[in-house]
mmCIF file of N, CA and C and ligand atoms in Angstrom:
data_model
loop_
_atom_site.group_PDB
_atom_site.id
_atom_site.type_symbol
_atom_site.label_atom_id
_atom_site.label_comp_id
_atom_site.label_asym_id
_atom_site.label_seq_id
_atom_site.Cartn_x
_atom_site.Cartn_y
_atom_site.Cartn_z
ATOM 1 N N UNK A 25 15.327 43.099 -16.893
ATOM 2 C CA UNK A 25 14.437 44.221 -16.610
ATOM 3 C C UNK A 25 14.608 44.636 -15.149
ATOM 4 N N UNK A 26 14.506 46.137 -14.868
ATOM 5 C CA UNK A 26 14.351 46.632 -13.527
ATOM 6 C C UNK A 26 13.371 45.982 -12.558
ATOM 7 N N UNK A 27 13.606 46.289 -11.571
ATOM 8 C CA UNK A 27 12.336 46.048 -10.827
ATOM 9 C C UNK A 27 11.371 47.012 -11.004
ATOM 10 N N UNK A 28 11.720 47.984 -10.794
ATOM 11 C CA UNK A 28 11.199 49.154 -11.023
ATOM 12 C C UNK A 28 9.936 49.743 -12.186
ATOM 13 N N UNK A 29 10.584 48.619 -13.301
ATOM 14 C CA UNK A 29 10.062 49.030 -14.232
ATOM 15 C C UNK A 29 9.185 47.678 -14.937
ATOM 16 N N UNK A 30 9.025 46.960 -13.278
ATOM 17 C CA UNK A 30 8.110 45.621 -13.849
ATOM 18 C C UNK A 30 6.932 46.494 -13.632
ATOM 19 N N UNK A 31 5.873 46.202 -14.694
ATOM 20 C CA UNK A 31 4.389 46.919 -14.087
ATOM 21 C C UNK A 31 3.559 46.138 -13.212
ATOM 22 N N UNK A 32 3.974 44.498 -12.878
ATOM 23 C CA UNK A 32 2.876 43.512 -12.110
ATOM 24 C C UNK A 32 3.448 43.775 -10.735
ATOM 25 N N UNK A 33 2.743 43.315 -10.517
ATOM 26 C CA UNK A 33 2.512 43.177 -8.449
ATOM 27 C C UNK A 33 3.421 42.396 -7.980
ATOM 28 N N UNK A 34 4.721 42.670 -7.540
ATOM 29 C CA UNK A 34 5.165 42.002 -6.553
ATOM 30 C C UNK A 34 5.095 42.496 -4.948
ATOM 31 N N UNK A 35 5.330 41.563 -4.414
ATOM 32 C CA UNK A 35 5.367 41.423 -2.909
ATOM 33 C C UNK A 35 6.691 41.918 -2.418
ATOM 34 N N UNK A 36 6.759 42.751 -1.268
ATOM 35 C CA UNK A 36 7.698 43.421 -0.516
ATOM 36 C C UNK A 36 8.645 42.296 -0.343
ATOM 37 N N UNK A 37 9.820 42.497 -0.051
ATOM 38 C CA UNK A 37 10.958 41.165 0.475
ATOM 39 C C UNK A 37 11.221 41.972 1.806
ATOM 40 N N UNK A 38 11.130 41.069 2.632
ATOM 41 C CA UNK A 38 10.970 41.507 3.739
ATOM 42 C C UNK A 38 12.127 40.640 4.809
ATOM 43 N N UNK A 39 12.801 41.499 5.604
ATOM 44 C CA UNK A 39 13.888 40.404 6.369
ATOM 45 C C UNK A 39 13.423 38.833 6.512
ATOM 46 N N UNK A 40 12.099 38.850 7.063
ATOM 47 C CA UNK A 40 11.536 37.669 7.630
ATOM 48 C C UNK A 40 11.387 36.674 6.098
ATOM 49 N N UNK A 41 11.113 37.254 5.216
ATOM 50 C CA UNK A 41 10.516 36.655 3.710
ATOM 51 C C UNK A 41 11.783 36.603 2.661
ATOM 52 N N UNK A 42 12.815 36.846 2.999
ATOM 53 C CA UNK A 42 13.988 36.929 2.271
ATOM 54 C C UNK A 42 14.369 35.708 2.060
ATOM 55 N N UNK A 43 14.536 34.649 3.102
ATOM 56 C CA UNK A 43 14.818 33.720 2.613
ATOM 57 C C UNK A 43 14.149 32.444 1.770
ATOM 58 N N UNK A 44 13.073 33.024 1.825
ATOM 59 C CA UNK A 44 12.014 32.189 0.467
ATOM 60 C C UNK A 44 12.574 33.048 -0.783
ATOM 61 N N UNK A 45 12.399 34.179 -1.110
ATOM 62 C CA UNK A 45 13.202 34.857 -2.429
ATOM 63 C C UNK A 45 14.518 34.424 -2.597
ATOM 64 N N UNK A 46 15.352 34.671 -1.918
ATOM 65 C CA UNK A 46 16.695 34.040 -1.817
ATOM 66 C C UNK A 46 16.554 32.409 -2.666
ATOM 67 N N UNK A 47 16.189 31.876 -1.568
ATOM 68 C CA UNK A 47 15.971 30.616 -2.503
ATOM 69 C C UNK A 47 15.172 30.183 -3.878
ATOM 70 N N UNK A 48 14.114 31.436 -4.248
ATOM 71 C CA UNK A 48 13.407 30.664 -5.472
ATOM 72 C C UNK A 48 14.422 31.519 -6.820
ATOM 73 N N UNK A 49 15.334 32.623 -6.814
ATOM 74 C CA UNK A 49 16.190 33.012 -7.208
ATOM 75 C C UNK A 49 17.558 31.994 -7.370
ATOM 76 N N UNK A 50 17.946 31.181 -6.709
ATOM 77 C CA UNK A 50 18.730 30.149 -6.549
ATOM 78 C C UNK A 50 18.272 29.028 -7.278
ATOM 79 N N UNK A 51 16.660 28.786 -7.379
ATOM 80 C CA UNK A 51 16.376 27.374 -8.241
ATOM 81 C C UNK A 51 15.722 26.401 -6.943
ATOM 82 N N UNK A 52 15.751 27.147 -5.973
ATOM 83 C CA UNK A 52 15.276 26.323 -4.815
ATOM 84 C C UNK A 52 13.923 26.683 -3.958
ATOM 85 N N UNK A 53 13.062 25.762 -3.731
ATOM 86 C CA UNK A 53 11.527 26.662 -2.982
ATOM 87 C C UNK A 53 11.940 25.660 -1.428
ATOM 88 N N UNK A 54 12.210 26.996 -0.875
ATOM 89 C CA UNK A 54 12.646 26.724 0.460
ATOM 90 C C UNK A 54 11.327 27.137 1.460
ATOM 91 N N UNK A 55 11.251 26.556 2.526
ATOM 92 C CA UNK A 55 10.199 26.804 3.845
ATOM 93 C C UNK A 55 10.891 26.858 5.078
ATOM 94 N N UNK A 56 9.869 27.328 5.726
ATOM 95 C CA UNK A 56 10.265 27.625 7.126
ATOM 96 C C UNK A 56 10.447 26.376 7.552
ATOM 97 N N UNK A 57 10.856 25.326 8.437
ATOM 98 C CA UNK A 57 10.752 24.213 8.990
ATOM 99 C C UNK A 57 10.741 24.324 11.147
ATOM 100 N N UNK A 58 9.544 24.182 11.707
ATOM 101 C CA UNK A 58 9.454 24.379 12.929
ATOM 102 C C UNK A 58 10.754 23.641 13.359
ATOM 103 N N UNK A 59 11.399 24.077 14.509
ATOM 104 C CA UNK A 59 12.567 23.346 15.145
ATOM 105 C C UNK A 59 11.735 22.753 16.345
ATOM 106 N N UNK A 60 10.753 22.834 17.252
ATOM 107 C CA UNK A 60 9.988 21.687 17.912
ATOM 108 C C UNK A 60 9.539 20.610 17.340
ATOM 109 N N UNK A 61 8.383 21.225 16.111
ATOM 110 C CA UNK A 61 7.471 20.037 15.786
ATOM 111 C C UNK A 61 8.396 19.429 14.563
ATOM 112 N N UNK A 62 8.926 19.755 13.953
ATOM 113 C CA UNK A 62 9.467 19.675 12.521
ATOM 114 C C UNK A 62 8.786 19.837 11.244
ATOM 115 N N UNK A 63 7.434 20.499 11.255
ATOM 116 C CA UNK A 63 6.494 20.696 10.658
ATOM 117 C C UNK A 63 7.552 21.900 9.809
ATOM 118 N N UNK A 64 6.798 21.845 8.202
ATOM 119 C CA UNK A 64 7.225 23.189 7.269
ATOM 120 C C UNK A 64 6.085 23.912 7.102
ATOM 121 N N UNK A 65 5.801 25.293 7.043
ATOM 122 C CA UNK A 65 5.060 25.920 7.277
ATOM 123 C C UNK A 65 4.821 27.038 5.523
ATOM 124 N N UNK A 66 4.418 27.330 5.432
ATOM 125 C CA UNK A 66 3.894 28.442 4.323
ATOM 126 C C UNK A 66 2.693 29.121 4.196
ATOM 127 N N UNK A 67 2.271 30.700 4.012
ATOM 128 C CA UNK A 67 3.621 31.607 4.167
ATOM 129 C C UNK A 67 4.911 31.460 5.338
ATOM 130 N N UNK A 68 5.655 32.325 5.418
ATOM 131 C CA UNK A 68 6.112 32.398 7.221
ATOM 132 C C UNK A 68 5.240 32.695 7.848
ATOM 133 N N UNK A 69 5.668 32.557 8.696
ATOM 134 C CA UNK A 69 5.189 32.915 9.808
ATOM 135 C C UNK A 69 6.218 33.413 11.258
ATOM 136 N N UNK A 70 5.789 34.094 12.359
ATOM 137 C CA UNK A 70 7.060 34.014 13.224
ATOM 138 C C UNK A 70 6.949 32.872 14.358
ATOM 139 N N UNK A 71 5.724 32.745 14.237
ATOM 140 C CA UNK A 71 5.560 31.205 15.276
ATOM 141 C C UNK A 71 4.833 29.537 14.515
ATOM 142 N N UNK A 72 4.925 28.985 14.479
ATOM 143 C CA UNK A 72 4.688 27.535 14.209
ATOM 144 C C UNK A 72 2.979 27.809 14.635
ATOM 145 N N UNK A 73 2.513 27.576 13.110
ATOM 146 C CA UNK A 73 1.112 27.596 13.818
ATOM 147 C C UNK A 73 0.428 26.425 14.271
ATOM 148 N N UNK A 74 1.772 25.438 14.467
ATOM 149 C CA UNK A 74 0.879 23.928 14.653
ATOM 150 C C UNK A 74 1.181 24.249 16.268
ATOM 151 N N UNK A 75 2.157 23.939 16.893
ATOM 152 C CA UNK A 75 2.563 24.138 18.639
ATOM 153 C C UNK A 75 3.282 25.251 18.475
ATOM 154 N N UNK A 76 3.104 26.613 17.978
ATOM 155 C CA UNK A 76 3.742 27.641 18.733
ATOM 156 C C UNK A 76 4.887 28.246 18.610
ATOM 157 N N UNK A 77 5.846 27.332 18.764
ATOM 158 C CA UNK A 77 7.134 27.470 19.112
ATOM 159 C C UNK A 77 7.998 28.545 17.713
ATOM 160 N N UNK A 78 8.526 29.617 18.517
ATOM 161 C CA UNK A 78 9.186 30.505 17.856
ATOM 162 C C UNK A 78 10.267 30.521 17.155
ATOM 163 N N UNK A 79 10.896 29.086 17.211
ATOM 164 C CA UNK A 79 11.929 28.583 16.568
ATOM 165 C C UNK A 79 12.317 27.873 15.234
ATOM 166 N N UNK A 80 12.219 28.130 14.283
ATOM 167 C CA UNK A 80 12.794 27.752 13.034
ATOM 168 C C UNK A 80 13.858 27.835 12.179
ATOM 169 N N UNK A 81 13.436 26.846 11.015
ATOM 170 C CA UNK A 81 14.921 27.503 10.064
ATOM 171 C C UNK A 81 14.499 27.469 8.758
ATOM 172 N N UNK A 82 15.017 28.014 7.567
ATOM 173 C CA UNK A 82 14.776 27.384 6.097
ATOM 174 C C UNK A 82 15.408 26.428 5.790
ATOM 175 N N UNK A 83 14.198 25.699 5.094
ATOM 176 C CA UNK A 83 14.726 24.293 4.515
ATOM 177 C C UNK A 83 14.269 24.111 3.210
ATOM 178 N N UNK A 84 15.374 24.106 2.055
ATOM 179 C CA UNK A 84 15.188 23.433 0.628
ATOM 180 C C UNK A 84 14.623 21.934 0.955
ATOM 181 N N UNK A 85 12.651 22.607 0.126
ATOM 182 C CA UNK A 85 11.801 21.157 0.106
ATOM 183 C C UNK A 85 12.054 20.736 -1.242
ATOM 184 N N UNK A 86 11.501 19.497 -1.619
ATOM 185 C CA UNK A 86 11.301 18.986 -2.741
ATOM 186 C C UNK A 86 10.665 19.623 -4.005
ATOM 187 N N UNK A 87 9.524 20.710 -3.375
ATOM 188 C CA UNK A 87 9.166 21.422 -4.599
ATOM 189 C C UNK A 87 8.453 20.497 -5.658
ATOM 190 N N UNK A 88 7.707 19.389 -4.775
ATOM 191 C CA UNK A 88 6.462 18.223 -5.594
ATOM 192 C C UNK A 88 5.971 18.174 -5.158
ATOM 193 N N UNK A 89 4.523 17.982 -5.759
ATOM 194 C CA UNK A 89 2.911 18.035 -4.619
ATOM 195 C C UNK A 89 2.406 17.487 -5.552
ATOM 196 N N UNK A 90 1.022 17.623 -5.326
ATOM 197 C CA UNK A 90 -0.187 17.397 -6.160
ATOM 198 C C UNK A 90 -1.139 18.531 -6.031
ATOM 199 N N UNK A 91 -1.731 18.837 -7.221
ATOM 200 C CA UNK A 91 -3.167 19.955 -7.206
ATOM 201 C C UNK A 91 -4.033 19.490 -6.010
ATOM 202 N N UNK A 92 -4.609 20.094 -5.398
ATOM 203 C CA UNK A 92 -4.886 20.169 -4.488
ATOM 204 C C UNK A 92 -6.655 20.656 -4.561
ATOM 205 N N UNK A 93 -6.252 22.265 -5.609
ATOM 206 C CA UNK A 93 -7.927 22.594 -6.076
ATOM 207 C C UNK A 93 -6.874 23.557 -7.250
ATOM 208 N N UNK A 94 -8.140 24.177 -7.968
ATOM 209 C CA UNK A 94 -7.337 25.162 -9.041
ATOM 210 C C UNK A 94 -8.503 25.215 -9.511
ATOM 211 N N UNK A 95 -8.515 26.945 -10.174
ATOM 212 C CA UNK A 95 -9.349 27.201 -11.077
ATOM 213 C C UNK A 95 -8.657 28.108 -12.099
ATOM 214 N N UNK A 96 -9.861 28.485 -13.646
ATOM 215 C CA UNK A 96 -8.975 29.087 -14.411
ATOM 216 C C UNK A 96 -9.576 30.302 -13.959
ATOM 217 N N UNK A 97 -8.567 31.765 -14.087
ATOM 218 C CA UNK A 97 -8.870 32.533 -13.970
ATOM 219 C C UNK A 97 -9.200 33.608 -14.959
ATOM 220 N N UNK A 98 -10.070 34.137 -15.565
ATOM 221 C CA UNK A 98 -10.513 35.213 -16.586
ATOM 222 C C UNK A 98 -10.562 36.283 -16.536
ATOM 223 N N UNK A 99 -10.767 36.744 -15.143
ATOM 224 C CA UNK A 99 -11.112 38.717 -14.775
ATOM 225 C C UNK A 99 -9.543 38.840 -14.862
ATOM 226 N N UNK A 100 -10.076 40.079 -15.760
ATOM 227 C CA UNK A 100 -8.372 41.322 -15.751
ATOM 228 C C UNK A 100 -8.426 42.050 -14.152
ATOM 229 N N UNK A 101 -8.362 41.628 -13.364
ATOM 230 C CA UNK A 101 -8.062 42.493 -12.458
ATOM 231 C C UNK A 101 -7.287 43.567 -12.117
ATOM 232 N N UNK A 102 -5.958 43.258 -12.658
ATOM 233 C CA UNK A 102 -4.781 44.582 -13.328
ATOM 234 C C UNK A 102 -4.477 44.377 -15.224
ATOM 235 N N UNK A 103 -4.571 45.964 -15.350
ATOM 236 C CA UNK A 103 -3.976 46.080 -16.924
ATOM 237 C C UNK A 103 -2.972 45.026 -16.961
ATOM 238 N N UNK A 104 -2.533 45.088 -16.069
ATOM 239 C CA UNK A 104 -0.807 44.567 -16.249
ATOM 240 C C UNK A 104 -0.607 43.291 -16.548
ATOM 241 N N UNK A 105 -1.777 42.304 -16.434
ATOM 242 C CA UNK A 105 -2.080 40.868 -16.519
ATOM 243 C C UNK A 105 -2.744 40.333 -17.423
ATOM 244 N N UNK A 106 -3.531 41.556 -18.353
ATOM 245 C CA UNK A 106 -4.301 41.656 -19.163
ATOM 246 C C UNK A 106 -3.894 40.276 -20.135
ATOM 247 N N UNK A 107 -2.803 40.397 -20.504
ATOM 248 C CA UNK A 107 -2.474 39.403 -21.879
ATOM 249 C C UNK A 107 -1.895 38.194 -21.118
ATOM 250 N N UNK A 108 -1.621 37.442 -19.670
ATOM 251 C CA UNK A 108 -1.742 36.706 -19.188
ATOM 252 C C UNK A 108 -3.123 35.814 -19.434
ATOM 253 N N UNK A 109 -4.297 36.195 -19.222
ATOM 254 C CA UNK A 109 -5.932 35.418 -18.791
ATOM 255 C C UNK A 109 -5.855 35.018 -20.638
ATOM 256 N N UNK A 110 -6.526 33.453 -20.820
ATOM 257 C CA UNK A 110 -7.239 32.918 -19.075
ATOM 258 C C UNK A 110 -5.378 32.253 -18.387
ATOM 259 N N UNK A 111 -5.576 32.443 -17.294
ATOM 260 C CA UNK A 111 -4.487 31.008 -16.542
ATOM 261 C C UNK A 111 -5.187 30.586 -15.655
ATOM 262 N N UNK A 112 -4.062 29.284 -15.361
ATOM 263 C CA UNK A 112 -4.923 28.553 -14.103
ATOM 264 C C UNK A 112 -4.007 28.787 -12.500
ATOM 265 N N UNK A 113 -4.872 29.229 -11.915
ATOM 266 C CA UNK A 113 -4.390 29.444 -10.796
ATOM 267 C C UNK A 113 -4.514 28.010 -9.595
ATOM 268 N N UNK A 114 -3.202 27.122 -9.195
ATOM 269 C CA UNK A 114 -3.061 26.190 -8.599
ATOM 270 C C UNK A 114 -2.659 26.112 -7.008
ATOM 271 N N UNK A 115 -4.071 25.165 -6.605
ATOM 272 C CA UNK A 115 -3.550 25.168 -4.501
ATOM 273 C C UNK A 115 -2.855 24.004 -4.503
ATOM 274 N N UNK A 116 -1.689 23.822 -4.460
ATOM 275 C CA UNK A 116 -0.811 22.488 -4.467
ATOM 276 C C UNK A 116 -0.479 22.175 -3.028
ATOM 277 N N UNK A 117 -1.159 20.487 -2.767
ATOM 278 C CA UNK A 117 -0.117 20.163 -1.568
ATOM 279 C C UNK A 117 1.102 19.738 -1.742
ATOM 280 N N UNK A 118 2.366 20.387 -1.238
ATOM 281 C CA UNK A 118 3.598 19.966 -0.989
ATOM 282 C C UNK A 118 3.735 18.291 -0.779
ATOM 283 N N UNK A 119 4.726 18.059 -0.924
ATOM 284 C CA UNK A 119 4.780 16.768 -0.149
ATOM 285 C C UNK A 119 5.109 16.789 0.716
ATOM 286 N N UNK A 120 5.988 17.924 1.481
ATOM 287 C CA UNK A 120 6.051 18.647 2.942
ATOM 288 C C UNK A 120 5.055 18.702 3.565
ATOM 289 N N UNK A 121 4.064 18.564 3.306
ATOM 290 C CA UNK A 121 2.649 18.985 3.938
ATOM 291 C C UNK A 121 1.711 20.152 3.403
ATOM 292 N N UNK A 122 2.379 21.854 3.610
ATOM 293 C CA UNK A 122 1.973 23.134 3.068
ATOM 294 C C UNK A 122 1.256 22.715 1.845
ATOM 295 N N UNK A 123 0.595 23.654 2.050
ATOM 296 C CA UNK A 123 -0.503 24.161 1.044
ATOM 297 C C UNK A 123 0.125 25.525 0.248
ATOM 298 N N UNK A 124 0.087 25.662 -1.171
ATOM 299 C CA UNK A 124 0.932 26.855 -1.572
ATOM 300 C C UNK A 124 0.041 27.191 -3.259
ATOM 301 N N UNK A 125 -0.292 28.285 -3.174
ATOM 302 C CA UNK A 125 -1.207 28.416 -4.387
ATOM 303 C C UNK A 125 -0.070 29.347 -5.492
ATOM 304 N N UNK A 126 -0.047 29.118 -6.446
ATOM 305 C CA UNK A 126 0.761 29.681 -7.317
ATOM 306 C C UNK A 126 -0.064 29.353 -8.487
ATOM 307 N N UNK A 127 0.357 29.382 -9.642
ATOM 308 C CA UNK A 127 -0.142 29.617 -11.272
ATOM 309 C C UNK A 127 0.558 27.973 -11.988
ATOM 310 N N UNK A 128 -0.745 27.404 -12.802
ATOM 311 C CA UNK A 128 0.265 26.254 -13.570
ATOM 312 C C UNK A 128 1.087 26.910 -14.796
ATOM 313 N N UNK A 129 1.901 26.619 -15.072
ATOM 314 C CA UNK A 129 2.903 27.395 -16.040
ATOM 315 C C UNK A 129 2.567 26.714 -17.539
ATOM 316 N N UNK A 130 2.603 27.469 -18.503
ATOM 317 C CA UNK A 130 2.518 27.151 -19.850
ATOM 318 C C UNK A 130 1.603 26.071 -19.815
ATOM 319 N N UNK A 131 0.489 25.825 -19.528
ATOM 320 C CA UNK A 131 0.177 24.978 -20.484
ATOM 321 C C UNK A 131 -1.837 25.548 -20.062
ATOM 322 N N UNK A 132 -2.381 25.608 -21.160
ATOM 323 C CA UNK A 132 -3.631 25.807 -21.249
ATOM 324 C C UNK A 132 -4.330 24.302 -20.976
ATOM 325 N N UNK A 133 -5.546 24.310 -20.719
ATOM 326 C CA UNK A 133 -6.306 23.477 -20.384
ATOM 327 C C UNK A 133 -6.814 23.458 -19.246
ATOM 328 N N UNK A 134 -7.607 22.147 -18.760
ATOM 329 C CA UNK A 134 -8.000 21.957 -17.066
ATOM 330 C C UNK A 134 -7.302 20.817 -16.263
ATOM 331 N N UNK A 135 -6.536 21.515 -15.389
ATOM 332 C CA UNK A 135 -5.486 20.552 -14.552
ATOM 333 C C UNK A 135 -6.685 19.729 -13.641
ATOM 334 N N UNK A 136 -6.061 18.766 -13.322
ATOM 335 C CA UNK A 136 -6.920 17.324 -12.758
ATOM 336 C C UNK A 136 -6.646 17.553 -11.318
ATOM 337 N N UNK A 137 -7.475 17.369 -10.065
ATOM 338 C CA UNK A 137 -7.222 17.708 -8.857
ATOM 339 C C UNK A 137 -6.253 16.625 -8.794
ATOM 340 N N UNK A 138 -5.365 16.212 -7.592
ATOM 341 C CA UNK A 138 -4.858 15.209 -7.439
ATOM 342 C C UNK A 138 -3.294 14.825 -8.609
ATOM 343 N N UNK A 139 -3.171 15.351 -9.516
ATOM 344 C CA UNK A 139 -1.996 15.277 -10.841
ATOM 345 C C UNK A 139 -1.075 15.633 -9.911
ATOM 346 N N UNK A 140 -0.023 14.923 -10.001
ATOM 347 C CA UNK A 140 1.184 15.628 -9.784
ATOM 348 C C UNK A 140 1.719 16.618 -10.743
ATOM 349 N N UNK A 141 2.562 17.787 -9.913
ATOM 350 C CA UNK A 141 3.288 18.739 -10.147
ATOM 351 C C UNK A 141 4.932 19.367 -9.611
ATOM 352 N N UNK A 142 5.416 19.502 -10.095
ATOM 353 C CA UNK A 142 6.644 20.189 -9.211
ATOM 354 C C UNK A 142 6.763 22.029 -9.356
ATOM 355 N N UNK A 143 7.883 22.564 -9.089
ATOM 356 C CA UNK A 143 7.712 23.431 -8.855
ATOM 357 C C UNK A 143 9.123 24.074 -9.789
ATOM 358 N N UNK A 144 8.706 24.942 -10.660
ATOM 359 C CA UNK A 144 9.405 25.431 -11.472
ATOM 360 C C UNK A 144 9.605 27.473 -11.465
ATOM 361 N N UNK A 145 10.976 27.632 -11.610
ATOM 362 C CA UNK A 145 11.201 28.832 -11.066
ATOM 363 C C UNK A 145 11.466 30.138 -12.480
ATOM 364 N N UNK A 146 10.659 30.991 -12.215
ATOM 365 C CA UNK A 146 10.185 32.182 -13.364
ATOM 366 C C UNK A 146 11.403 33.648 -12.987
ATOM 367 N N UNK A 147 12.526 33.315 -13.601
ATOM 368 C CA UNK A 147 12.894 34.723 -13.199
ATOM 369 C C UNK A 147 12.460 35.821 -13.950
ATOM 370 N N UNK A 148 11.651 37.186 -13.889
ATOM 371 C CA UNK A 148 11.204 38.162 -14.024
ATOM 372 C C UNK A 148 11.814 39.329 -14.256
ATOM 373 N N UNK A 149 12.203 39.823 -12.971
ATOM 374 C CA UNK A 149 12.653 41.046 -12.905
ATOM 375 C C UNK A 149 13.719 41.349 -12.111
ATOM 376 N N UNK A 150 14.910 42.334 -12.826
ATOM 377 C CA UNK A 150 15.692 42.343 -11.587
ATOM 378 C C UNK A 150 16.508 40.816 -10.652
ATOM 379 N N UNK A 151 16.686 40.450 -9.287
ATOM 380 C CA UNK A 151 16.747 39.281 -9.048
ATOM 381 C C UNK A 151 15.576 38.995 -8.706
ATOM 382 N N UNK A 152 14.620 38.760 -9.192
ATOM 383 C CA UNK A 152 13.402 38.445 -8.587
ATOM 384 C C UNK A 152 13.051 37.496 -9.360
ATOM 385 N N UNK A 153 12.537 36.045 -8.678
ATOM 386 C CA UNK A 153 12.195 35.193 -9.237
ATOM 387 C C UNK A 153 11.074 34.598 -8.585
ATOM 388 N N UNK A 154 9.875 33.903 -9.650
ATOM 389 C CA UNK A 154 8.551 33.672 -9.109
ATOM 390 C C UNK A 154 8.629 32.529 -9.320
ATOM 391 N N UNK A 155 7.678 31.469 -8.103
ATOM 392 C CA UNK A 155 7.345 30.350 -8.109
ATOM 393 C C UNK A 155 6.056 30.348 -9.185
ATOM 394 N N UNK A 156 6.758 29.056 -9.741
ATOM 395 C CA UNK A 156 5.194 27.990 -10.768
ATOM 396 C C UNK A 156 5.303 26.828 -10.373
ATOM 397 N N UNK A 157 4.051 26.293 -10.971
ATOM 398 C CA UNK A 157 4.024 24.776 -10.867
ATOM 399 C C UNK A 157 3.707 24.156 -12.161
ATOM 400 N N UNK A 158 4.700 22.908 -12.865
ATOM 401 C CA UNK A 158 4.321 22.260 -13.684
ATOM 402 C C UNK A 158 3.991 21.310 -13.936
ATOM 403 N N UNK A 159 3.327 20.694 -14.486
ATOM 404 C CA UNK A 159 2.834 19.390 -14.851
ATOM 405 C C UNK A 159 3.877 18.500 -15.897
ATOM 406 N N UNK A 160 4.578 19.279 -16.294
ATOM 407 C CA UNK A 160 5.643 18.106 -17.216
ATOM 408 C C UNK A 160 6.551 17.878 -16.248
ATOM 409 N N UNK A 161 7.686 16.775 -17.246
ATOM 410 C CA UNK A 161 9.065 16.255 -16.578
ATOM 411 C C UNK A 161 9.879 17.625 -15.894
ATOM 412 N N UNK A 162 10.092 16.926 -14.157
ATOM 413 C CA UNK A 162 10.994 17.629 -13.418
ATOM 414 C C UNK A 162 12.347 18.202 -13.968
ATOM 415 N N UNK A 163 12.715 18.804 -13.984
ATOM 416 C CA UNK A 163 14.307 19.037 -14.693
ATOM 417 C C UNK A 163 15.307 18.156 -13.970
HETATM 418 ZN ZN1 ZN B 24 5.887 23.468 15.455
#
């Protein structure tokens, strides 16, 4: 499918944000990684919000965490999602550290705070591919 002719909400790709798309298109959920602190960061950012420093790079993380918080979500907020609800929308900590909220993939029910998850990649539209998180076996 076009991009064009996806009807849901995606997010601009943006020089600075390219290389997170780049990578979840590849099979990989990449982060910024500070070059002072060595901290990984999410979203970008252009400075390290732990010390500052304007220097980074992308780095393919592990893409495993644990739920963190999550709820299910019910309001249609767009037509376009309509036959999506209910889902559960998931705040996963990385094992990088980051905090990263995305959707649990296929599976109905109530995810357990604390469950491990990894991170599984939705191609859509066009090259555009969206981060999930699942609760079954890693590939
Ligand atoms: Zn830093």
């Amino acid at each position: 499918m076009d991009v064009a002719a996806y009807a849901k909400l995606l997010p601009d790709i943006t020089p600075r944000n390219k290389p997170y798309w780049d990578g979840l298109a590849a099979g990989e959920l990449r982060l910024q990684k500070c070059a002072a602190c060595g901290r990984h960061r999410f979203p970008d950012a252009p400075l390290c919000p732990e010390c500052l420093s304007g220097e980074s790079s992308w780095e393919a993380v592990s893409g495993a965490g644990t739920i963190w918080s999550w709820c299910t979500m019910h309001q249609k907020y767009f037509a376009a999602f309509a036959d999506e609800v209910p889902y559960q929308l998931v705040y996963v900590r990385l094992a990088e550290g980051p905090l990263v909220i995305s959707v649990l993939a296929g599976e109905p029910g109530e995810p357990e705070i604390g469950r491990q998850v990894h991170a599984v990649f939705q191609p859509i539209a066009g090259d555009r591919t969206v981060l999930k998180f699942s609760t079954g076996a890693a590939a």
